[in-house]
Each structure stands twice: as C-alpha cells, then as structure tokens.
mmCIF file of C-alpha atoms in Angstrom:
data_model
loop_
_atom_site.group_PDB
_atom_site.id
_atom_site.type_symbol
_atom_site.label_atom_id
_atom_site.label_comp_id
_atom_site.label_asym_id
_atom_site.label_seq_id
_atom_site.Cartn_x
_atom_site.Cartn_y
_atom_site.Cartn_z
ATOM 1 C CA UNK A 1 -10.408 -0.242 -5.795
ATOM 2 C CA UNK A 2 -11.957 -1.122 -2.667
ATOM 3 C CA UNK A 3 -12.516 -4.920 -3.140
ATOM 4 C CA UNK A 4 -10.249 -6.626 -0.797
ATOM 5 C CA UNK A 5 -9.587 -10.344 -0.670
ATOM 6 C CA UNK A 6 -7.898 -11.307 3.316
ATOM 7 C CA UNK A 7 -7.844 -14.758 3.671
ATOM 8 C CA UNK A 8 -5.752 -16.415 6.797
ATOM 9 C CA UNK A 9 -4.004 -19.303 5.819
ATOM 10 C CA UNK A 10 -4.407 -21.792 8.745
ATOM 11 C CA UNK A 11 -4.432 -24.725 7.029
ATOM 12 C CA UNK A 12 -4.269 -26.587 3.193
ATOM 13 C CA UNK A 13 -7.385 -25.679 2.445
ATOM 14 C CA UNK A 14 -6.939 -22.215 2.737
ATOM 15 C CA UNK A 15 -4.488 -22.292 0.020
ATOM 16 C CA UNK A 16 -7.615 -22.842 -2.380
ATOM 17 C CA UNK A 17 -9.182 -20.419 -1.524
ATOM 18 C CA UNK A 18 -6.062 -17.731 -2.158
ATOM 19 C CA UNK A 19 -5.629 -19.445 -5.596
ATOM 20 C CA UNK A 20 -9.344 -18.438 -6.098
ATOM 21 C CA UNK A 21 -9.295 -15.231 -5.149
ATOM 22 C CA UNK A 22 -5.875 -14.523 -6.913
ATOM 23 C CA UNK A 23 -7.698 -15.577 -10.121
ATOM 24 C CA UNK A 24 -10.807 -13.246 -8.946
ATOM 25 C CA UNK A 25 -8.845 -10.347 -9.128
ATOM 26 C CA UNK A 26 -7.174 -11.070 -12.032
ATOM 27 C CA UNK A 27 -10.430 -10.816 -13.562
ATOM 28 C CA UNK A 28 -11.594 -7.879 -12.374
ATOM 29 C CA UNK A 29 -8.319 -6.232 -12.925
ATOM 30 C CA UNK A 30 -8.451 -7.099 -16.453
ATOM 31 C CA UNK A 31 -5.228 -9.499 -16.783
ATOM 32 C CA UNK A 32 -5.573 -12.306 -19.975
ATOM 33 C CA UNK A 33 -5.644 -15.647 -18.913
ATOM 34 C CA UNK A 34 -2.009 -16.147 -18.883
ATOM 35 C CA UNK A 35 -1.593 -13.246 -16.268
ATOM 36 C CA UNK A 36 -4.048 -14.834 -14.297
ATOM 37 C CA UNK A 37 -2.653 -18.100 -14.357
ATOM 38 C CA UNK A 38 0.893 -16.215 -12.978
ATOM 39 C CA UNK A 39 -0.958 -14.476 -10.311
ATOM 40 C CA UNK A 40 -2.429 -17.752 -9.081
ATOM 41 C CA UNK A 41 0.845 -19.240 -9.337
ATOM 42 C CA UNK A 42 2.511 -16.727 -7.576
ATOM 43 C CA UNK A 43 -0.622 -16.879 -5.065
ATOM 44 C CA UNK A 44 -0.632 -20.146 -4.548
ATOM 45 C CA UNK A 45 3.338 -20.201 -3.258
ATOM 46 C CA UNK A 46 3.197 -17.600 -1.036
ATOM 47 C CA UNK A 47 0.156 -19.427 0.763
ATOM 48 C CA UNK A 48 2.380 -22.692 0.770
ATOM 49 C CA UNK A 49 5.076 -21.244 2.060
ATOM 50 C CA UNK A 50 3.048 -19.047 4.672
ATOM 51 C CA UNK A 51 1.706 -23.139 5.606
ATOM 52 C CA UNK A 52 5.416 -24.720 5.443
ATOM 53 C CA UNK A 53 7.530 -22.224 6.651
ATOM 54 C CA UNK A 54 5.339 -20.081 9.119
ATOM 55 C CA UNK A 55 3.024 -22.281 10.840
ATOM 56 C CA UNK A 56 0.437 -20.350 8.857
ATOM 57 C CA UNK A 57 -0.122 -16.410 8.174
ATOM 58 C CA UNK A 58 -2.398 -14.120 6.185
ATOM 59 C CA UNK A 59 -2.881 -13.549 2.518
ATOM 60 C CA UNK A 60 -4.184 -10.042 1.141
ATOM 61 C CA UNK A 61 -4.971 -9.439 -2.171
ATOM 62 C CA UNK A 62 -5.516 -6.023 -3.415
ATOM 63 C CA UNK A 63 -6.174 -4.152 -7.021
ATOM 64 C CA UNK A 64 -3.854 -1.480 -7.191
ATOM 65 C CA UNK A 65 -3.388 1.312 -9.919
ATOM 66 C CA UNK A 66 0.026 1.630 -11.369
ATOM 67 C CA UNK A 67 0.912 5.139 -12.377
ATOM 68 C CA UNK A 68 1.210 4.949 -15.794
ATOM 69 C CA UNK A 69 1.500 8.202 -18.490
ATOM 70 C CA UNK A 70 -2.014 9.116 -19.750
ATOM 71 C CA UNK A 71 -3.511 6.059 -18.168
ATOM 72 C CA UNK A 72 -4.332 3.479 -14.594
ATOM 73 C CA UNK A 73 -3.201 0.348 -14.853
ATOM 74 C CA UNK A 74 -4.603 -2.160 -12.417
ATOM 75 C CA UNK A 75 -2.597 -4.767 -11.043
ATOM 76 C CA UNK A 76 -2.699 -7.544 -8.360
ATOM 77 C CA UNK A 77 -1.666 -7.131 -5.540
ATOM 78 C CA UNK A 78 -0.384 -10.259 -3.342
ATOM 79 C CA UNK A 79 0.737 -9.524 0.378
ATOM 80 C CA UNK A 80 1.591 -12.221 2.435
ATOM 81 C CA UNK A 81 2.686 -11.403 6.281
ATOM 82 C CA UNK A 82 3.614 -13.865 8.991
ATOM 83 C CA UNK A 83 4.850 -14.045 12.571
ATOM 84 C CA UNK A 84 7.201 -17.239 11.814
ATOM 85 C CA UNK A 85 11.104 -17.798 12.254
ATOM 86 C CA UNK A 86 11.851 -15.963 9.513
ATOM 87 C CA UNK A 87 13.922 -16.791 6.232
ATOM 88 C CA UNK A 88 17.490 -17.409 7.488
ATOM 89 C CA UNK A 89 19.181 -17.106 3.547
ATOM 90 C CA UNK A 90 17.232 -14.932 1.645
ATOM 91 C CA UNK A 91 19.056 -14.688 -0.879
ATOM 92 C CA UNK A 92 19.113 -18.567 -1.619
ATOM 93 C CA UNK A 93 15.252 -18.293 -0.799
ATOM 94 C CA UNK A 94 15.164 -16.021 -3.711
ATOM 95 C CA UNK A 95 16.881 -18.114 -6.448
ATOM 96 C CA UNK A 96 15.291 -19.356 -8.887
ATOM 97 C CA UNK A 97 13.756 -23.206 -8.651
ATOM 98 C CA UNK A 98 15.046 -23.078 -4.877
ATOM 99 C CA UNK A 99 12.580 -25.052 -2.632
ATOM 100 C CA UNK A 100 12.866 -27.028 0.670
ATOM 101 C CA UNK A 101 8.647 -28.746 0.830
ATOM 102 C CA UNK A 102 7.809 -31.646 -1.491
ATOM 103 C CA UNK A 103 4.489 -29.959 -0.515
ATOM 104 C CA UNK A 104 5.515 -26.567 -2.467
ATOM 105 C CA UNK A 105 4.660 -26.272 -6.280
ATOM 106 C CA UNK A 106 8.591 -26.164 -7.014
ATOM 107 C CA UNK A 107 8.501 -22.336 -8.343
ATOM 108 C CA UNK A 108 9.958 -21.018 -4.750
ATOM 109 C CA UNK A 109 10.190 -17.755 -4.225
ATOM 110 C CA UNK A 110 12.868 -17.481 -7.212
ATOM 111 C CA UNK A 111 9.975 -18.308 -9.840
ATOM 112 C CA UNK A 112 7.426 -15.896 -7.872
ATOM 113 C CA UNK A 113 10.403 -12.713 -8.191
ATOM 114 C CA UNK A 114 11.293 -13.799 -12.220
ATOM 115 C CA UNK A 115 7.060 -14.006 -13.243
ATOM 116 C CA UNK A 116 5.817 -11.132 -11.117
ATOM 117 C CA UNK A 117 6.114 -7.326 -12.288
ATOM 118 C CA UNK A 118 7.400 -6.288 -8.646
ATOM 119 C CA UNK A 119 8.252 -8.759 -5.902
ATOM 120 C CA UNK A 120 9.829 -7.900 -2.660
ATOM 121 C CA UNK A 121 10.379 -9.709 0.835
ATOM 122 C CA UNK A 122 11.715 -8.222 4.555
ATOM 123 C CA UNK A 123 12.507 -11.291 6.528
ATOM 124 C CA UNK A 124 13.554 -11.011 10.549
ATOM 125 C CA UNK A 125 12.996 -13.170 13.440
ATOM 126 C CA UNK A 126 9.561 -11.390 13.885
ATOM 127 C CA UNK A 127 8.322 -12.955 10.750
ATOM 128 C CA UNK A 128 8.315 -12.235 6.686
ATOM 129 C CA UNK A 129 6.174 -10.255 4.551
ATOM 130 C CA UNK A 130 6.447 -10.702 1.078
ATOM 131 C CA UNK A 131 4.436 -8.835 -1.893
ATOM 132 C CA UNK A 132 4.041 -9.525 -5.463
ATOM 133 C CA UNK A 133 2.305 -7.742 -8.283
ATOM 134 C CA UNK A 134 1.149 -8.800 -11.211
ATOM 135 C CA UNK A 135 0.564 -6.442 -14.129
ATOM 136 C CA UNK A 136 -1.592 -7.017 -17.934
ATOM 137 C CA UNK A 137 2.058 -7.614 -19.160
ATOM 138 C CA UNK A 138 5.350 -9.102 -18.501
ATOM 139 C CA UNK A 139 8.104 -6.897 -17.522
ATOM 140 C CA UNK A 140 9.427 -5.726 -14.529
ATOM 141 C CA UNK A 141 8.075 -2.525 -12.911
ATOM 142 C CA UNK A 142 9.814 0.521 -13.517
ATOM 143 C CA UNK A 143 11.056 2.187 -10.594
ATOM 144 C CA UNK A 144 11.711 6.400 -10.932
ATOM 145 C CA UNK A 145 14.862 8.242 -9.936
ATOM 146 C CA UNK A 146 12.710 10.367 -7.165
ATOM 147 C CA UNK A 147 10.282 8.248 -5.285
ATOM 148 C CA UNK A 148 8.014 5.075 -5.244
ATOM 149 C CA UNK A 149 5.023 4.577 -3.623
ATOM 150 C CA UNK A 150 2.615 1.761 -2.301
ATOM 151 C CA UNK A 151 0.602 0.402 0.039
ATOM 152 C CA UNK A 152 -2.202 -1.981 1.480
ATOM 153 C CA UNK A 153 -5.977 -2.140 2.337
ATOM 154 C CA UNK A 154 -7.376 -4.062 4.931
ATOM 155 C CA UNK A 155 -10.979 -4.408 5.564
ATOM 156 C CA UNK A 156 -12.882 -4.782 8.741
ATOM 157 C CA UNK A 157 -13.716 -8.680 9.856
ATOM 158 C CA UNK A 158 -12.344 -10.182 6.816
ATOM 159 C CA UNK A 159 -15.358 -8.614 4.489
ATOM 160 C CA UNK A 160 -14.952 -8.286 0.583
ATOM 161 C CA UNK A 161 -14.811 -4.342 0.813
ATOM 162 C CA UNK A 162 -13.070 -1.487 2.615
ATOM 163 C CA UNK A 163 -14.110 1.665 3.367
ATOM 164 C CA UNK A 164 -10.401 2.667 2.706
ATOM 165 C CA UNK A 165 -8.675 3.544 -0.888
ATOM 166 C CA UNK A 166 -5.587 4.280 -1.305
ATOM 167 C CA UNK A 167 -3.843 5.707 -4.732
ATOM 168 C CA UNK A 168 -1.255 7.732 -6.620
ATOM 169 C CA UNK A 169 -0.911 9.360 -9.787
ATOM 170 C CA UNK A 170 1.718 11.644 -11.795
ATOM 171 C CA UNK A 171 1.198 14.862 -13.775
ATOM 172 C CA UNK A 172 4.330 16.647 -14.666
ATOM 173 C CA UNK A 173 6.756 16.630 -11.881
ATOM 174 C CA UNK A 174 4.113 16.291 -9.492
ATOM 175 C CA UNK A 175 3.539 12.769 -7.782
ATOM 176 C CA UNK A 176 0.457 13.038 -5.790
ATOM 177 C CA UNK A 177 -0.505 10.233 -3.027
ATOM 178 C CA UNK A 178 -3.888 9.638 -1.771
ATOM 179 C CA UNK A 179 -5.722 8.352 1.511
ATOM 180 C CA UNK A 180 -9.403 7.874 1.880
ATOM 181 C CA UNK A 181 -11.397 6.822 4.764
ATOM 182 C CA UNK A 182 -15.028 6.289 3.790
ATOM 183 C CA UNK A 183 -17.230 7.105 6.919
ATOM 184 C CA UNK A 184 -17.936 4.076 8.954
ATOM 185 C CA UNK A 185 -16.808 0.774 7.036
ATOM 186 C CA UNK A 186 -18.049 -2.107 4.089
ATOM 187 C CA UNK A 187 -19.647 -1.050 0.503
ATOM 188 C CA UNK A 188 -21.068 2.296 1.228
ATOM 189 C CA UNK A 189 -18.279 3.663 2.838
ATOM 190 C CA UNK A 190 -15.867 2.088 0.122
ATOM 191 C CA UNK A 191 -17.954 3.973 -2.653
ATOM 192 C CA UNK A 192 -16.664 7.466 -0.592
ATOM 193 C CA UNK A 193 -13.529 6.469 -0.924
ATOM 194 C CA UNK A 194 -13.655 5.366 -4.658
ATOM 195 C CA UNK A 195 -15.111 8.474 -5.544
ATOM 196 C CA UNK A 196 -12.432 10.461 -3.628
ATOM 197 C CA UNK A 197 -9.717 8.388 -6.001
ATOM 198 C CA UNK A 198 -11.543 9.254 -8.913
ATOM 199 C CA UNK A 199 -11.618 12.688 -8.267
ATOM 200 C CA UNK A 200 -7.654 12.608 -7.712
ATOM 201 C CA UNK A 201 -6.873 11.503 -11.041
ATOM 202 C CA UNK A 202 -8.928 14.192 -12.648
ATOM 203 C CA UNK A 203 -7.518 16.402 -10.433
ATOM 204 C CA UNK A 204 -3.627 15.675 -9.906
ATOM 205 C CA UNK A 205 -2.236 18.986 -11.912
ATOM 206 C CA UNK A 206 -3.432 21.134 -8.979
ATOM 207 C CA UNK A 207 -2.153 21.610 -5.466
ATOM 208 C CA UNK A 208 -3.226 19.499 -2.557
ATOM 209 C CA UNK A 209 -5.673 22.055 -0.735
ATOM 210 C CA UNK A 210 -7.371 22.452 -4.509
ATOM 211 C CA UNK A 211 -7.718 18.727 -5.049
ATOM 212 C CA UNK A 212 -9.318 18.141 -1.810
ATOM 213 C CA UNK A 213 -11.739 21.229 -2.847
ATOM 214 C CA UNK A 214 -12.388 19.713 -6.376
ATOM 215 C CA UNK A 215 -13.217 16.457 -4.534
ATOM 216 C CA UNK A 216 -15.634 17.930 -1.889
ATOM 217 C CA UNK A 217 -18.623 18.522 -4.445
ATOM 218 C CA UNK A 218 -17.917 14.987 -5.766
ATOM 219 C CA UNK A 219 -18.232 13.247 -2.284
ATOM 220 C CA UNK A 220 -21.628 15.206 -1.331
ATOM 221 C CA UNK A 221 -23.387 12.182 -2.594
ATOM 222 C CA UNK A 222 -21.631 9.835 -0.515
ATOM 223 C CA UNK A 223 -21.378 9.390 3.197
ATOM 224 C CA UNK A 224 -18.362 11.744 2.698
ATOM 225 C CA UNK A 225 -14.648 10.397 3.520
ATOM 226 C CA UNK A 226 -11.384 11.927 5.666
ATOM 227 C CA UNK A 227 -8.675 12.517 2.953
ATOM 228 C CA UNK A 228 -5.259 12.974 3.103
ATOM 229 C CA UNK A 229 -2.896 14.122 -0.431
ATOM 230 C CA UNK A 230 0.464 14.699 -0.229
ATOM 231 C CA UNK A 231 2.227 15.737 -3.049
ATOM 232 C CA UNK A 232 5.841 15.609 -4.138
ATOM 233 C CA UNK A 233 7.556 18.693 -6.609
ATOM 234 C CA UNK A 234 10.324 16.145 -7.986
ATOM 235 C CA UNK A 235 11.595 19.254 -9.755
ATOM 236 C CA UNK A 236 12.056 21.287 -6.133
ATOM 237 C CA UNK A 237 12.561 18.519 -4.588
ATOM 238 C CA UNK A 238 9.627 19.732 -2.165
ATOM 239 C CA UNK A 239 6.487 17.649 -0.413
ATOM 240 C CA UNK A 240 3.708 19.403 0.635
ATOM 241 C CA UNK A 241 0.604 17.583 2.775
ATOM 242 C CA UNK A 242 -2.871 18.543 3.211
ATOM 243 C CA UNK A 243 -5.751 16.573 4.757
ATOM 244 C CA UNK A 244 -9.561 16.993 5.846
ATOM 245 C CA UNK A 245 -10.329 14.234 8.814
ATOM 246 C CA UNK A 246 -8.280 11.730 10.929
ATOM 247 C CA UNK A 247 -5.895 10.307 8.202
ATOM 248 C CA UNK A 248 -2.771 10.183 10.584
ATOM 249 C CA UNK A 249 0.844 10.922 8.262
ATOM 250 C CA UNK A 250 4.554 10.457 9.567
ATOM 251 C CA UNK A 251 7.366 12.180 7.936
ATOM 252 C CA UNK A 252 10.887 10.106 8.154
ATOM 253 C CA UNK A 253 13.594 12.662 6.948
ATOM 254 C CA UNK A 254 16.866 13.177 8.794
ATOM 255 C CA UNK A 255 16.682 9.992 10.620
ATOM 256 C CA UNK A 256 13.613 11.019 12.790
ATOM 257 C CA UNK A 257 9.763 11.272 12.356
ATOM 258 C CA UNK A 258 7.495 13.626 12.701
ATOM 259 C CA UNK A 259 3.614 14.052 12.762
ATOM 260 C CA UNK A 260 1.948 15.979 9.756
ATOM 261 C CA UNK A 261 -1.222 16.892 10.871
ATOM 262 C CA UNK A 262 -4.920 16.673 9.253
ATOM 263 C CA UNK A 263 -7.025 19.306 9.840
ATOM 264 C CA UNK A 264 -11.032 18.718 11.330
ATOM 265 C CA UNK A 265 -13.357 18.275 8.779
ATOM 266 C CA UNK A 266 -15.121 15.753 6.404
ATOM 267 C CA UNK A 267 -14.553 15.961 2.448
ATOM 268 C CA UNK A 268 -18.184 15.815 1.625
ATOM 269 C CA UNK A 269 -20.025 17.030 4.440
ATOM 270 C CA UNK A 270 -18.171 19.362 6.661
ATOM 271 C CA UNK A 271 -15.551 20.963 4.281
ATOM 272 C CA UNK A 272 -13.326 23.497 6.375
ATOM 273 C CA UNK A 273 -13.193 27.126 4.654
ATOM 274 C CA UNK A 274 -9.562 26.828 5.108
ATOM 275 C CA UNK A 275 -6.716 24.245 4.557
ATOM 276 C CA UNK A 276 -3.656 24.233 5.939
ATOM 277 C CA UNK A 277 -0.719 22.982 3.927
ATOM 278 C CA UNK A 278 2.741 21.797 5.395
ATOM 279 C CA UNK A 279 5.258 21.819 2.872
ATOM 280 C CA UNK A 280 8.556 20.131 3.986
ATOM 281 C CA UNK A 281 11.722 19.098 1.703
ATOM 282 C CA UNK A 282 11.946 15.931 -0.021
ATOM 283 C CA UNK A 283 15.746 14.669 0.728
ATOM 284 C CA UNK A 284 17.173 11.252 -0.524
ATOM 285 C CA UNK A 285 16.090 8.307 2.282
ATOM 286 C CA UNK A 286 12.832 10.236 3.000
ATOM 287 C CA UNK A 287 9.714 8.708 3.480
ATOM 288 C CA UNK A 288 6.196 9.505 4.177
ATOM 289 C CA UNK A 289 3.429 7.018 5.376
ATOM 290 C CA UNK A 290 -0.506 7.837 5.373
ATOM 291 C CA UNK A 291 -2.981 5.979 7.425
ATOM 292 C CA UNK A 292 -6.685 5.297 8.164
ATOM 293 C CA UNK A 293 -7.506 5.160 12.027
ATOM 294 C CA UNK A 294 -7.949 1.672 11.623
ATOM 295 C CA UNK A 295 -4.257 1.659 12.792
ATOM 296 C CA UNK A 296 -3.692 1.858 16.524
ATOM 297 C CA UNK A 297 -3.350 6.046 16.813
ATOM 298 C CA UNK A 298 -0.020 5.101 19.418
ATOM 299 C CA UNK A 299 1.812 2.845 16.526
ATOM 300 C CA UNK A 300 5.851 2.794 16.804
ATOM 301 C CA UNK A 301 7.026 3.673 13.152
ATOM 302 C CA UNK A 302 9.687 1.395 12.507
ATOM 303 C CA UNK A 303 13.711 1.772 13.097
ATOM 304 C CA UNK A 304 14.879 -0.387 10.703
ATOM 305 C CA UNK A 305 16.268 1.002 7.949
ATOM 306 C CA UNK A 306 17.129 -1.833 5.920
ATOM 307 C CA UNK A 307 12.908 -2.347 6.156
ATOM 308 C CA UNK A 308 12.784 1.138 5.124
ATOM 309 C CA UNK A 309 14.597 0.647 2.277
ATOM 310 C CA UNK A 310 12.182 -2.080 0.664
ATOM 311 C CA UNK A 311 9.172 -1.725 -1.467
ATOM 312 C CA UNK A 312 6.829 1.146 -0.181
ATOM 313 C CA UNK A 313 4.124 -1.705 -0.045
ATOM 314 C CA UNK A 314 6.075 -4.062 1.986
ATOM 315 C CA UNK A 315 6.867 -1.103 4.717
ATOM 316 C CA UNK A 316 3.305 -0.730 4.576
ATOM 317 C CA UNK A 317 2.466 -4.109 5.398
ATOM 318 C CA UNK A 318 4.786 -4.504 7.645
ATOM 319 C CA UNK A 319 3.404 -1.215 9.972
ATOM 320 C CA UNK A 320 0.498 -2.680 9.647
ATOM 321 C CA UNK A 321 1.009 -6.378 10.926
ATOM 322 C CA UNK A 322 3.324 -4.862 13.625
ATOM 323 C CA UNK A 323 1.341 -2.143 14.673
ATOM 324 C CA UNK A 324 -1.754 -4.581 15.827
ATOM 325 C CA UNK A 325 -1.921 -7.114 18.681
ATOM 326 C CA UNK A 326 -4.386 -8.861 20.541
ATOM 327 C CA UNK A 327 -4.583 -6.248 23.207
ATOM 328 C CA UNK A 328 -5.155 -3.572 20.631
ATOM 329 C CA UNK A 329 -7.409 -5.131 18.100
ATOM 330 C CA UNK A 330 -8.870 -3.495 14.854
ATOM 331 C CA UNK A 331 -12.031 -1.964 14.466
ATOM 332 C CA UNK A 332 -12.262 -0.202 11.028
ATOM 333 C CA UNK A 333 -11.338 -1.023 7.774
ATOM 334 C CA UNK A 334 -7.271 -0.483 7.838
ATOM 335 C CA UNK A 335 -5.061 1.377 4.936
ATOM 336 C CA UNK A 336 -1.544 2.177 5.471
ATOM 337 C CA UNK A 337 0.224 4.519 2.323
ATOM 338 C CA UNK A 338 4.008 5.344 1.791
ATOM 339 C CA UNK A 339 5.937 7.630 -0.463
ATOM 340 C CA UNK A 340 9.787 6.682 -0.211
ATOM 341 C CA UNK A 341 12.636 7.933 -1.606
ATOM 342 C CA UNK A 342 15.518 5.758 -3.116
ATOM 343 C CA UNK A 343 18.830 5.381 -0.929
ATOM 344 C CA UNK A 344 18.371 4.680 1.870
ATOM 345 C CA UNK A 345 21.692 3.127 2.245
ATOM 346 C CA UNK A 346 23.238 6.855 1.940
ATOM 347 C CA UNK A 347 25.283 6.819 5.215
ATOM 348 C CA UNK A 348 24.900 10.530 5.803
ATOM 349 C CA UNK A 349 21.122 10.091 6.140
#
C-alpha cells in the first residue's frame, strides 16, 4: 500500500485538501460512504487543530492492513505531527465535544477517539502527534495480550507514492513484521516493495530467512527491494530478525537499545547464499523499530517511556518527525516500523 497522501497544513486551505485526500483513501481502501464520511471528519479536525493549536503541521495519510484471521483489512491511516506548544490537559483535550476554536468543527479530539477504530496522541512541549484509523466497520481495534504493531510511510518530496511498504501479518503464534525499501524512490520502486508485502502474507507460516527466500524469485521482476522481517514466537516468547539490504532495526529490551543488523544484499537481485538470523527474547516493555534509510542513519531512539508506551504508529511517527531537521534533510522515501509489547509501565523494566 504504497500510495501516500503528505499534505502540510500551513494554512485554511490546506485543510481541504486533507478532507480530500481522507475521502481518497477511503475509497481506495474500500470503506462505505459512512466510513468515509468519519475519516474525513476525523481528517478534517486534526488539520484544524494542527492550524489552531500548532501554528500549522503535517498531515499523512496512509492505507494500512490490519491483521485480521484469514484475511487484510485496509484501513486509513491519519497521522498528524507538529512542533507546537503542546496539549497542556490531555485528558480534557480528549473528552468528548471538548473544543476551544469557533473555527473547529465542534467534534474535538473526544469525537475523533469515540468514531475512529484506534486513536492515540503523545503531547510534550516539542509538539503532538496524533493518529487515527479508520476501519470498514465501527468498533474499536482489538489490541492482543503479546504485542501490537504499526507504523508510517513517508514519501520523497511530498509525491503520491513511496518506494517504502511496511506490513504485518499473523499465522499461528507467529506475528511477522515487514520492511521494504524499493530501490531508488516513486512508483517503480513502490511496486518492489508491494510485491515484497505480498509475498509476506503468502509466506508468514515460515521462518524469517525462508520468507525472504520465497520473496527473492517474486522481486526478480522488479527493481528488487532491501527487506527486513522480524518475527515474534508469542508461544516462546522469542523474536528473531533477518534482513537483506540497509533496513536499519533497534531492539529496546531491558531499558537499553541495541542494533540488529541487516546483512548485504538485495531481495531480487543480489540474494546472499546465506542469512543470518538474530533471535533475541521477547520480554514485557520490549520493542522493536524497523526503518528505511530515509531516516538519518545517526537517529537518537527515544527515552521516553511514557512515548514508548503509546500506539506503535504514534512512536513511529514520532522517530520520524524527531529524527529529521533542517540540517539533516530527507532524501528517500521514509518508513519507520515498530513491534511493542504491552506494559510498559512495569517498574522492573
């Protein structure tokens, strides 16, 4: 799902455009009208609020697969990150019907969390980032005893595809996340990518180093991708991480992190003839994150646990809004992945 909608919300007529594109991807994601309607809704808040609140931010919208039984689900995806003040109350920002702009729609945040399948926030001085999803169906997401995962997909210069995918999938007690980098960025290198996440669901009963075998033959066609899998045992309670090209991976376990390392290669061109595999163990308050070199290779993973404890997506977001800068500016499509465990709060983490 490479299409990407990222859309910086400067001024009121921005706003427009991220109700637009919300209802876009609804479309293509399959939602009735009603679920559209929510998603531009939901959409069109966020951007208000990025206006009101922020002095302006960025809107991305992704498609994302849901790991469903026996099926992909695709959902909307609706990120919004900022460098403003920062929600003093969020709880009251969260209550339903609360709002401070005659400008905003009156659904507030509140609305946004009760309509949405998944909606999360991290608020600091450094800014908010906020995500929403919106499913085919009401409901509210349902979150596993072992894990979550999520993440977001940035393209290059604002254009309508990435090179990047990003997915996850369960079979049995495995949970099996994905990274793709499509060589070089836009369309061609996004149908790489694609391909590599369409090999992964055919593919998720088998081990990491055999899914990224399975997926080599597939990719020939393509201009071949770097791919990362890591997959969790939820019965052993066991992670183990393979990858084929410069898809960078940080382990947080123990309160530290450490560097799981790809090995040289290209899934569809230059396959290596062997694969190493780290396995490590899967504790409560762990959490893995993937990502395309679009990310500055010297990021600082974040020390804030209470972040670290939120929706995978929004610790993805966040890496990725505080990982660039002016001085260090992207040049390549940009996907950041996490796998977290639940409790974080455990105070012998």
């Amino acid at each position: 799902m490479t299409r990407v909608w990222d859309i910086p919300v400067d001024d009121s007529t921005r706003v427009r455009d991220v109700r637009v594109a919300a209802e876009t991807a609804g479309h293509l994601a399959g939602l009735d009208p009603h679920r559209i309607a929510v998603a531009a809704l939901v959409a069109t808040e966020l951007a208000t609020n990025l206006l009101r609140h922020a002095g302006g931010g960025r809107m991305v919208i992704n498609l994302v697969d849901r790991a469903r039984p026996h099926e992909r689900t695709p959902a909307v995806q609706l990120t919004a990150l900022d460098h403003g003040p920062g929600i003093g109350d969020v709880g009251a920002a969260t209550r339903d019907g609360y709002t401070t702009s005659d400008a905003s729609l009156g659904a507030g945040l509140g609305t946004c969390l009760r309509i949405s399948n998944a909606f999360d926030l991290h608020s600091t001085p450094r800014g908010t980032v906020a995500v929403a999803r919106v499913d085919r169906a009401p409901g509210r997401e349902a979150i596993g005893p072992s894990c979550r995962a999520g993440g977001i997909n940035v393209p290059l210069a604002q254009a309508g595809h990435s090179g990047d995918a990003w997915t996850w999938t369960r079979s049995g007690a495995r949970l099996t996340l994905m990274l793709a980098d499509g060589l070089g960025h836009g369309a061609e290198a996004g149908h790489a990518s694609g391909a590599a996440v369409d090999a992964l669901h055919r593919a998720a009963h088998l081990p990491p180093e055999e899914i990224l075998r399975q997926m080599h033959p597939v990719l020939r066609p393509t201009r071949g991708a770097a791919v990362a899998v890591a997959q969790l045992d939820t019965d052993r309670a066991q992670l183990a991480f393979a990858g084929v090209g410069n898809i960078g991976a940080r382990l947080y376990t123990a309160r530290s992190w450490e560097h799981l390392v790809s090995h040289p290669g290209i899934v569809g061109a230059r396959f290596p003839a062997r694969v190493p595999v780290r396995h490590r163990p899967w504790r409560a308050g762990s959490l893995l994150v993937l990502h395309s070199d679009g990310l500055p290779s010297r990021w600082v993973p974040p020390d804030d646990r209470v972040l670290l404890s939120h929706d995978p997506a929004v610790v993805a977001a966040t890496v990725l809004r505080d990982a660039s800068s002016p001085a260090s500016p992207v040049r390549d499509d940009t996907s950041v992945a996490v796998l977290a465990a639940p409790d974080l709060a455990d105070p012998r983490l």
